[in-house]
Coordinates of C-alpha atoms and ligand atoms in Angstrom, one line a residue:
M9 CA 3.6 -31.8 -15.4
V10 CA 4.1 -28.3 -17.7
G11 CA 4.2 -24.8 -16.7
R12 CA 7.4 -25.0 -14.4
V13 CA 9.5 -22.1 -15.0
T14 CA 13.1 -23.6 -15.2
S15 CA 15.1 -20.7 -17.0
P16 CA 18.3 -19.5 -15.5
R17 CA 18.4 -16.8 -12.9
P18 CA 21.1 -15.2 -11.1
E19 CA 22.2 -16.7 -7.7
R20 CA 21.5 -13.8 -5.7
I21 CA 19.5 -10.3 -6.6
V22 CA 19.8 -7.7 -4.1
I23 CA 17.7 -4.5 -4.5
E24 CA 18.5 -1.7 -2.5
G25 CA 17.9 1.9 -1.9
C26 CA 13.9 1.7 -2.2
A27 CA 11.3 2.2 0.0
V28 CA 9.6 -1.0 1.1
A29 CA 6.2 -2.0 2.0
T30 CA 6.4 -5.6 3.2
V31 CA 2.3 -6.1 3.6
D32 CA 3.4 -8.5 6.4
G33 CA 1.3 -9.2 9.6
A34 CA 2.6 -6.3 11.3
G35 CA 2.4 -3.7 8.4
R36 CA 6.5 -3.4 8.3
E37 CA 7.6 -0.4 6.0
Y38 CA 11.0 0.9 5.3
E39 CA 11.7 4.4 3.8
R40 CA 15.1 3.1 2.4
G41 CA 15.5 -0.7 2.5
H42 CA 16.8 -3.8 0.7
L43 CA 15.2 -7.0 -0.4
V44 CA 17.6 -10.0 -1.1
V45 CA 16.5 -12.9 -3.1
E46 CA 17.9 -16.3 -3.7
G47 CA 16.9 -19.6 -5.1
G48 CA 13.5 -18.3 -6.1
R49 CA 12.7 -17.2 -2.4
I50 CA 13.2 -13.9 -0.3
V51 CA 16.2 -14.3 2.1
A52 CA 16.4 -11.1 3.5
V53 CA 14.3 -7.7 4.0
G54 CA 14.7 -4.7 6.0
P55 CA 15.9 -1.1 6.5
G56 CA 18.9 0.0 4.7
P57 CA 21.5 -1.5 2.7
A58 CA 21.5 -5.3 2.6
A59 CA 24.6 -7.1 4.3
E60 CA 27.4 -8.0 2.1
P61 CA 27.5 -11.7 1.0
D62 CA 30.2 -13.7 2.7
E63 CA 31.3 -15.5 -0.2
A64 CA 31.7 -14.6 -4.1
V65 CA 28.3 -15.9 -5.4
S66 CA 26.7 -14.4 -8.6
V67 CA 25.0 -11.5 -7.4
R68 CA 22.9 -9.0 -9.4
R69 CA 22.4 -5.6 -7.8
V70 CA 19.6 -3.4 -8.3
D71 CA 19.5 0.2 -7.5
G72 CA 16.2 0.7 -6.0
A73 CA 16.5 4.4 -5.7
G74 CA 13.2 6.3 -6.7
C75 CA 11.2 2.9 -6.3
L76 CA 8.7 1.3 -4.0
A77 CA 9.0 -2.5 -3.4
T78 CA 5.8 -4.6 -2.8
P79 CA 4.7 -7.9 -2.9
G80 CA 3.9 -8.9 -6.3
L81 CA -0.1 -8.3 -7.0
V82 CA -2.5 -11.4 -6.8
N83 CA -5.2 -11.3 -9.2
T84 CA -8.0 -13.5 -7.9
H85 CA -10.5 -13.5 -10.8
H86 CA -10.2 -13.2 -14.5
H87 CA -11.5 -14.7 -17.8
L88 CA -8.4 -14.3 -19.9
Y89 CA -9.9 -15.8 -23.4
Q90 CA -12.3 -12.2 -23.1
W91 CA -8.8 -10.2 -24.0
V92 CA -10.0 -11.1 -27.6
T93 CA -13.8 -9.8 -27.1
R94 CA -13.5 -6.3 -25.6
G95 CA -15.3 -3.3 -26.5
L96 CA -18.6 -5.3 -26.9
A97 CA -22.1 -4.8 -25.4
Q98 CA -20.9 -1.5 -23.7
Q99 CA -24.0 -0.4 -22.3
A100 CA -25.1 -3.8 -21.0
D101 CA -25.8 -5.3 -17.8
L102 CA -24.6 -8.8 -16.7
F103 CA -27.3 -10.8 -18.3
G104 CA -27.6 -8.5 -21.3
W105 CA -24.1 -8.6 -21.9
L106 CA -23.3 -12.3 -21.3
T107 CA -26.6 -12.9 -24.0
E108 CA -24.6 -10.6 -26.6
L109 CA -21.1 -12.3 -26.1
Y110 CA -22.1 -16.0 -25.6
P111 CA -22.3 -16.6 -29.6
V112 CA -19.1 -14.7 -30.0
W113 CA -17.4 -16.8 -27.4
A114 CA -19.1 -20.1 -29.1
R115 CA -16.4 -19.4 -32.0
I116 CA -13.1 -19.4 -30.0
G117 CA -10.7 -22.2 -30.8
E118 CA -7.1 -22.8 -29.7
E119 CA -5.2 -20.1 -31.2
D120 CA -7.5 -17.7 -29.9
V121 CA -7.1 -18.7 -26.3
S122 CA -3.3 -18.6 -26.6
A123 CA -3.4 -15.1 -28.0
A124 CA -5.6 -13.9 -25.5
V125 CA -3.9 -15.3 -22.6
G126 CA -0.6 -14.4 -23.9
A127 CA -1.9 -10.6 -24.1
G128 CA -3.8 -10.6 -20.9
L129 CA -1.0 -12.1 -18.7
G130 CA 1.7 -9.8 -20.3
W131 CA -0.7 -6.8 -19.6
L132 CA -1.2 -8.1 -15.8
A133 CA 2.4 -8.3 -15.5
L134 CA 2.9 -4.7 -16.4
S135 CA 0.8 -3.6 -14.0
G136 CA 2.5 -5.6 -10.9
C137 CA 0.8 -8.7 -11.1
T138 CA 2.9 -12.0 -10.1
T139 CA 0.4 -14.4 -9.4
T140 CA -3.2 -14.8 -11.4
T141 CA -6.1 -17.0 -11.6
D142 CA -8.0 -17.7 -14.8
H143 CA -11.5 -19.1 -15.0
H144 CA -12.2 -20.4 -18.1
Y145 CA -15.7 -21.9 -18.3
V146 CA -16.3 -21.7 -22.4
F147 CA -15.5 -24.9 -24.2
P148 CA -17.4 -25.0 -27.3
A149 CA -17.6 -28.7 -29.0
G150 CA -14.6 -29.1 -31.2
A151 CA -12.7 -26.3 -29.9
G152 CA -9.5 -28.3 -29.0
D153 CA -7.5 -28.6 -25.9
L154 CA -8.3 -24.9 -24.6
F155 CA -7.2 -25.6 -21.0
A156 CA -3.7 -27.0 -22.3
A157 CA -3.3 -24.2 -24.6
E158 CA -3.6 -21.5 -21.8
V159 CA -1.4 -23.4 -19.4
A160 CA 1.3 -23.5 -22.1
E161 CA 0.8 -19.7 -22.6
A162 CA 1.0 -19.0 -19.1
G163 CA 4.3 -21.0 -19.0
R164 CA 5.9 -18.9 -21.7
V165 CA 4.9 -15.6 -20.0
G166 CA 6.2 -16.9 -16.7
L167 CA 3.3 -15.5 -14.2
R168 CA 2.5 -17.8 -11.2
F169 CA -0.8 -19.5 -12.8
H170 CA -4.0 -20.7 -11.0
P171 CA -6.4 -21.5 -14.0
V172 CA -9.8 -22.7 -12.7
R173 CA -11.6 -25.6 -14.9
G174 CA -15.0 -23.8 -15.2
S175 CA -17.9 -25.8 -16.6
M176 CA -21.6 -24.8 -17.8
D177 CA -24.2 -27.5 -18.3
L178 CA -27.6 -25.3 -18.0
G179 CA -28.5 -24.5 -21.1
S180 CA -31.4 -22.3 -21.9
S181 CA -33.9 -25.1 -22.7
A182 CA -33.0 -26.3 -19.1
G183 CA -33.7 -23.0 -17.8
G184 CA -30.3 -21.4 -17.8
L185 CA -29.1 -18.4 -19.5
P186 CA -26.4 -19.5 -21.9
P187 CA -27.3 -21.2 -25.2
D188 CA -27.6 -24.7 -25.3
H189 CA -24.8 -25.3 -27.8
L190 CA -22.3 -23.8 -25.2
V191 CA -22.9 -25.8 -22.5
E192 CA -21.1 -29.3 -21.7
D193 CA -22.5 -32.5 -20.8
T194 CA -22.5 -32.6 -16.8
D195 CA -20.4 -35.8 -16.7
A196 CA -18.1 -35.1 -19.6
A197 CA -17.5 -31.6 -17.7
L198 CA -16.7 -33.1 -14.3
A199 CA -14.3 -35.6 -16.4
A200 CA -12.5 -33.0 -18.2
T201 CA -12.0 -31.4 -14.9
A202 CA -10.6 -34.1 -13.0
D203 CA -8.5 -34.5 -16.3
A204 CA -7.2 -31.0 -15.6
I205 CA -6.3 -31.5 -12.2
D206 CA -4.2 -34.9 -12.9
R207 CA -2.5 -33.1 -16.1
F208 CA -1.5 -29.9 -14.6
S209 CA -2.1 -29.2 -10.8
D210 CA 1.1 -29.0 -9.1
P211 CA 0.8 -29.4 -5.1
A212 CA 4.7 -28.3 -4.4
P213 CA 5.2 -25.3 -2.0
D214 CA 6.6 -23.4 -4.9
A215 CA 4.1 -24.3 -7.7
M216 CA 3.9 -22.1 -11.0
V217 CA 0.5 -24.2 -11.9
R218 CA -2.3 -25.0 -9.5
V219 CA -5.5 -26.0 -10.8
A220 CA -9.0 -25.4 -9.3
V221 CA -12.5 -26.4 -9.8
G222 CA -15.2 -23.8 -11.0
P223 CA -18.8 -24.6 -12.4
C224 CA -19.5 -21.0 -13.8
S225 CA -22.8 -19.6 -11.8
P226 CA -26.0 -20.3 -10.4
F227 CA -27.5 -19.7 -13.6
S228 CA -25.3 -21.4 -15.9
A229 CA -24.4 -24.6 -13.9
S230 CA -26.9 -27.4 -12.5
E231 CA -27.1 -28.4 -8.8
R232 CA -25.8 -31.7 -9.6
L233 CA -22.8 -30.1 -11.5
M234 CA -22.2 -27.8 -8.3
R235 CA -22.1 -30.7 -5.7
D236 CA -20.5 -33.2 -7.9
A237 CA -17.6 -30.7 -8.6
A238 CA -17.3 -29.6 -5.2
A239 CA -16.8 -33.2 -4.0
L240 CA -14.0 -33.7 -6.7
A241 CA -12.3 -30.7 -5.6
R242 CA -12.2 -32.0 -2.0
D243 CA -11.3 -35.5 -3.2
R244 CA -8.4 -34.0 -5.1
G245 CA -7.3 -31.4 -2.7
V246 CA -7.6 -28.3 -4.7
R247 CA -9.8 -25.4 -4.4
L248 CA -13.2 -24.3 -5.4
H249 CA -14.3 -21.3 -7.4
T250 CA -17.4 -19.6 -8.6
H251 CA -19.1 -16.3 -9.4
L252 CA -21.7 -15.5 -6.7
A253 CA -24.3 -12.9 -5.9
E254 CA -23.3 -10.3 -8.5
T255 CA -26.3 -8.8 -9.7
V256 CA -29.9 -8.2 -8.7
D257 CA -31.0 -10.2 -11.5
E258 CA -28.9 -13.4 -10.3
E259 CA -30.4 -13.1 -6.8
E260 CA -33.9 -12.9 -8.2
Y261 CA -33.3 -16.0 -10.6
C262 CA -31.9 -17.7 -7.3
R263 CA -35.0 -16.9 -5.3
A264 CA -37.3 -17.9 -8.1
T265 CA -35.3 -21.1 -9.1
H266 CA -34.2 -22.3 -5.8
G267 CA -36.3 -20.5 -3.1
C268 CA -33.2 -18.6 -1.5
A269 CA -30.7 -15.9 -2.1
P270 CA -27.4 -17.0 -3.6
A271 CA -25.1 -17.4 -0.6
E272 CA -27.8 -19.5 1.2
Y273 CA -28.0 -21.7 -2.3
A274 CA -24.2 -21.8 -2.2
E275 CA -24.2 -23.4 1.5
R276 CA -26.6 -25.8 0.7
L277 CA -24.6 -27.3 -2.1
G278 CA -21.4 -27.4 0.1
W279 CA -20.0 -24.1 -1.9
L280 CA -19.1 -22.4 1.5
G281 CA -15.6 -23.4 3.2
D282 CA -12.1 -22.5 3.7
D283 CA -11.4 -24.0 0.2
V284 CA -13.8 -21.8 -1.5
W285 CA -13.1 -18.3 -2.8
L286 CA -16.1 -16.5 -4.6
A287 CA -16.2 -13.9 -7.3
H288 CA -18.2 -10.8 -6.7
G289 CA -20.3 -10.8 -3.6
V290 CA -21.9 -7.5 -4.3
H291 CA -25.6 -8.5 -3.0
L292 CA -24.8 -9.9 0.3
D293 CA -27.0 -9.1 3.4
A294 CA -25.8 -9.2 7.1
D295 CA -26.7 -12.7 7.4
A296 CA -24.7 -13.8 4.1
I297 CA -21.9 -12.0 4.9
G298 CA -21.8 -13.6 8.7
R299 CA -22.1 -17.1 6.8
I300 CA -19.2 -16.4 4.4
A301 CA -16.9 -15.0 7.5
A302 CA -17.9 -17.9 9.9
T303 CA -17.1 -20.8 7.2
G304 CA -13.5 -18.9 6.1
T305 CA -15.0 -18.4 2.5
S306 CA -13.1 -16.0 0.7
L307 CA -14.3 -13.3 -1.7
A308 CA -12.6 -12.2 -5.0
H309 CA -13.9 -8.3 -5.2
C310 CA -14.0 -7.2 -8.9
P311 CA -14.5 -3.1 -8.5
S312 CA -14.1 -2.0 -12.3
S313 CA -15.9 -5.0 -13.9
N314 CA -18.9 -4.4 -11.2
A315 CA -19.0 -0.6 -12.1
R316 CA -18.5 -1.3 -15.9
L317 CA -21.7 -3.5 -15.7
G318 CA -23.5 -1.2 -13.0
A319 CA -23.7 -4.5 -11.0
G320 CA -23.4 -2.5 -7.2
I321 CA -20.7 -2.0 -4.9
A322 CA -19.7 -5.0 -2.8
P323 CA -19.5 -4.6 0.9
V324 CA -16.3 -4.8 1.7
R325 CA -15.9 -3.0 4.6
D326 CA -18.7 -5.2 6.1
L327 CA -17.0 -8.2 5.0
L328 CA -13.5 -7.3 6.6
D329 CA -15.1 -6.2 9.6
A330 CA -17.0 -9.5 10.1
G331 CA -13.4 -11.2 9.5
A332 CA -13.6 -12.7 6.1
S333 CA -10.6 -12.7 3.6
V334 CA -11.2 -10.3 0.5
G335 CA -8.9 -10.5 -2.5
L336 CA -8.9 -8.3 -5.8
G337 CA -9.4 -9.4 -9.0
V338 CA -9.8 -7.7 -12.5
D339 CA -12.4 -10.1 -13.8
G340 CA -12.8 -10.9 -17.6
A341 CA -11.5 -8.5 -19.8
A342 CA -14.7 -8.1 -21.7
S343 CA -16.3 -6.7 -18.9
Q344 CA -13.4 -4.2 -17.8
E345 CA -11.2 -3.4 -20.7
A346 CA -8.4 -2.2 -18.4
G347 CA -7.6 -5.1 -17.3
Q348 CA -4.5 -3.9 -14.9
M349 CA -4.0 -5.2 -11.6
V350 CA -2.6 -2.2 -9.8
A351 CA -5.6 -0.2 -11.0
E352 CA -8.0 -2.2 -9.2
V353 CA -6.1 -1.6 -5.8
R354 CA -7.5 2.1 -6.5
Q355 CA -10.7 1.4 -7.8
A356 CA -11.5 -0.8 -4.7
L357 CA -10.6 2.2 -2.5
L358 CA -12.7 4.5 -4.6
L359 CA -15.7 2.2 -4.5
A360 CA -15.6 1.4 -0.9
R361 CA -15.5 4.9 -0.3
L362 CA -18.5 5.9 -2.3
R363 CA -20.3 3.4 -0.1
G364 CA -18.9 3.8 3.4
G365 CA -17.1 7.6 3.3
P366 CA -13.7 8.5 3.3
T367 CA -12.4 6.1 6.4
A368 CA -13.9 3.0 4.6
L369 CA -10.5 1.6 3.2
T370 CA -7.0 2.9 3.8
A371 CA -4.7 2.7 1.0
R372 CA -2.9 0.3 2.8
E373 CA -5.9 -2.1 3.3
A374 CA -6.5 -1.8 -0.5
L375 CA -2.9 -3.1 -0.9
T376 CA -3.4 -5.6 1.5
L377 CA -6.6 -7.1 -0.4
A378 CA -4.3 -6.9 -3.7
T379 CA -1.7 -9.1 -1.9
R380 CA -2.0 -11.0 1.5
G381 CA -6.0 -11.1 0.6
G382 CA -5.3 -12.7 -2.7
A383 CA -2.8 -15.2 -1.0
R384 CA -5.7 -16.4 1.4
C385 CA -7.9 -16.4 -1.6
L386 CA -5.7 -18.8 -3.3
G387 CA -4.6 -21.1 0.0
R388 CA -1.0 -19.8 -0.5
S389 CA -0.6 -17.5 2.7
D390 CA 2.2 -19.4 3.6
E391 CA 4.1 -18.8 0.0
I392 CA 3.2 -15.5 -1.5
G393 CA 1.6 -12.2 -0.5
S394 CA 4.0 -10.5 1.4
L395 CA 7.7 -9.6 1.5
E396 CA 9.1 -11.9 4.2
V397 CA 12.1 -14.5 4.7
G398 CA 11.2 -17.6 3.3
K399 CA 8.4 -16.6 1.1
C400 CA 8.4 -17.0 -2.7
A401 CA 10.6 -13.9 -4.3
D402 CA 7.4 -12.5 -6.0
V403 CA 8.1 -8.6 -5.9
A404 CA 7.2 -5.5 -7.6
L405 CA 9.4 -2.8 -7.9
W406 CA 7.6 0.3 -8.8
R407 CA 9.1 3.5 -10.2
I408 CA 7.7 6.6 -8.4
D409 CA 10.1 9.1 -8.9
G410 CA 8.6 10.2 -12.1
L411 CA 6.3 13.3 -13.2
G412 CA 3.0 11.7 -11.8
H413 CA 4.4 10.3 -8.4
A414 CA 7.5 12.2 -7.4
D415 CA 5.9 14.5 -5.1
I416 CA 3.4 12.6 -3.2
A417 CA 4.0 12.5 0.2
D418 CA 3.8 8.7 0.7
P419 CA 5.0 6.2 -1.6
V420 CA 2.1 3.9 -0.5
A421 CA -0.1 6.6 -1.5
A422 CA 1.7 7.3 -4.7
L423 CA 1.0 3.8 -5.6
V424 CA -2.6 3.3 -4.3
L425 CA -3.9 7.1 -5.1
G426 CA -1.8 7.9 -7.8
A427 CA -2.0 6.9 -11.5
P428 CA -0.6 3.5 -12.0
P429 CA 3.1 3.8 -12.2
P430 CA 5.4 1.9 -14.2
V431 CA 7.1 -1.2 -13.0
E432 CA 10.6 -1.2 -13.0
L433 CA 11.3 -4.8 -12.1
L434 CA 8.9 -7.8 -11.5
L435 CA 10.3 -11.0 -10.4
V436 CA 8.2 -14.2 -10.3
G437 CA 10.1 -16.8 -8.0
G438 CA 13.1 -14.5 -8.4
R439 CA 12.8 -14.5 -12.1
P440 CA 12.7 -11.1 -14.1
V441 CA 9.2 -11.0 -16.1
V442 CA 9.3 -7.0 -16.6
E443 CA 12.3 -4.7 -16.4
G444 CA 12.2 -1.1 -17.1
G445 CA 8.5 -1.3 -17.9
R446 CA 9.0 -4.0 -20.6
L447 CA 8.1 -7.7 -20.6
T448 CA 11.4 -9.9 -20.6
T449 CA 10.1 -13.3 -21.3
V450 CA 7.8 -12.5 -24.4
D451 CA 7.7 -10.2 -27.1
E452 CA 4.9 -7.5 -26.4
Q453 CA 4.6 -7.0 -30.2
D454 CA 4.2 -10.6 -30.9
L455 CA 1.5 -10.6 -28.3
L456 CA -0.3 -7.6 -29.8
L457 CA -0.6 -8.8 -33.1
R458 CA -1.7 -12.3 -32.4
A459 CA -4.4 -10.7 -29.8
R460 CA -5.4 -8.4 -32.8
R461 CA -5.8 -11.2 -35.2
A462 CA -7.6 -13.4 -32.9
A463 CA -10.1 -10.6 -32.0
G464 CA -10.6 -9.5 -35.8
R465 CA -11.2 -13.0 -36.7
L466 CA -13.8 -13.7 -34.1
R467 CA -15.4 -10.4 -34.9
A468 CA -15.9 -11.3 -38.4
A469 CA -16.9 -14.7 -37.8
T470 CA -19.6 -13.8 -35.3
P471 CA -23.2 -13.2 -37.4
Ligands
ZN511 ZN1 -16.3 -13.2 -13.9

């Protein structure tokens, strides 16, 4: 088992004097409240100052004046390797964008993946994210142990990590979109997925690394890979993740190839269920929304990526009204170069309102998507996603007393409607990963240089 954070932390951290949005089931908020963290867990949260500890333990006191405490944000969809292939195919739709980028991605190696994962995760931490997924589905022959490289890098940065062992086995000669040289043999992909679970997935309640299973999409994974991957995931008790209903092109592909819309295709293959979270769900009719909700399937909504690729606006309000759980994702950095988790909260609100008017999504609902909604996507509602006693101490403390935010009437509105505020303190399992807007676990300059080198190398090597 690797990836577990073992670095020392103070016995107790007491944060006081801040506004608190717990995002718990009752929506409790405190204008001036406290939060106490001990042993990686939240041991107290409430209004006013914290109670004095009975005995002398090692206590770190944090003055939260001018700040808002929220649960750490949960990113439910990403492709971190894309960090080093940003800024390409700027005007393309999804299929055009993929077709332009596949040859670049075919050249990635362990060093590129490590550099991209470090930079992408560091950047996520600086935007308030404490738990993230990474759907990695590009495994060029001879590229090394890319999955191990990303898990190791995530351990260095210190975020709670849900890497998805992705896969593609449907090359262009078999009717798929990716070139043949970029897809894996079906059995080899399944074996590597089983191996990734065995090596890295930790079922423990406070796990820092938990692996999921993720054939890439209906147009890059065969029916057999989809079915067998689902069976593997259920046999091992891990979760399932894939892309679904992202574009009109995908829907047309599904109708032409499988005779039905993507959601029906997914259901036929065993890919709807309460252990499944799907990325996108932009093009869903009322029937598909009903089936997603009825089966307990979760959706990873990626508003900036959908906008950047001109894919459409997901029916988030309809999904929520139907009872489906919805989380937020930044998606791969090559389809939305910003890659900031807190910015997606605002973007989700704006897109929902462009689709459904000014009452379609409130600031608090948007924040809930990025916290409790994300926890549900990852099957970790009991552990993360809200500030409640007994939950993991995954906390974002936002500085909202600067020029951009100080006079916004409501602290939650300052966070969601205002510009992305600096993160004063980010705790993951009680361990500080960001302090005063700077990463504490890794060197930001080192991340930058490694990512720039990898991006330059990949661009230079691409014909
Ligand atoms: Zn994606």
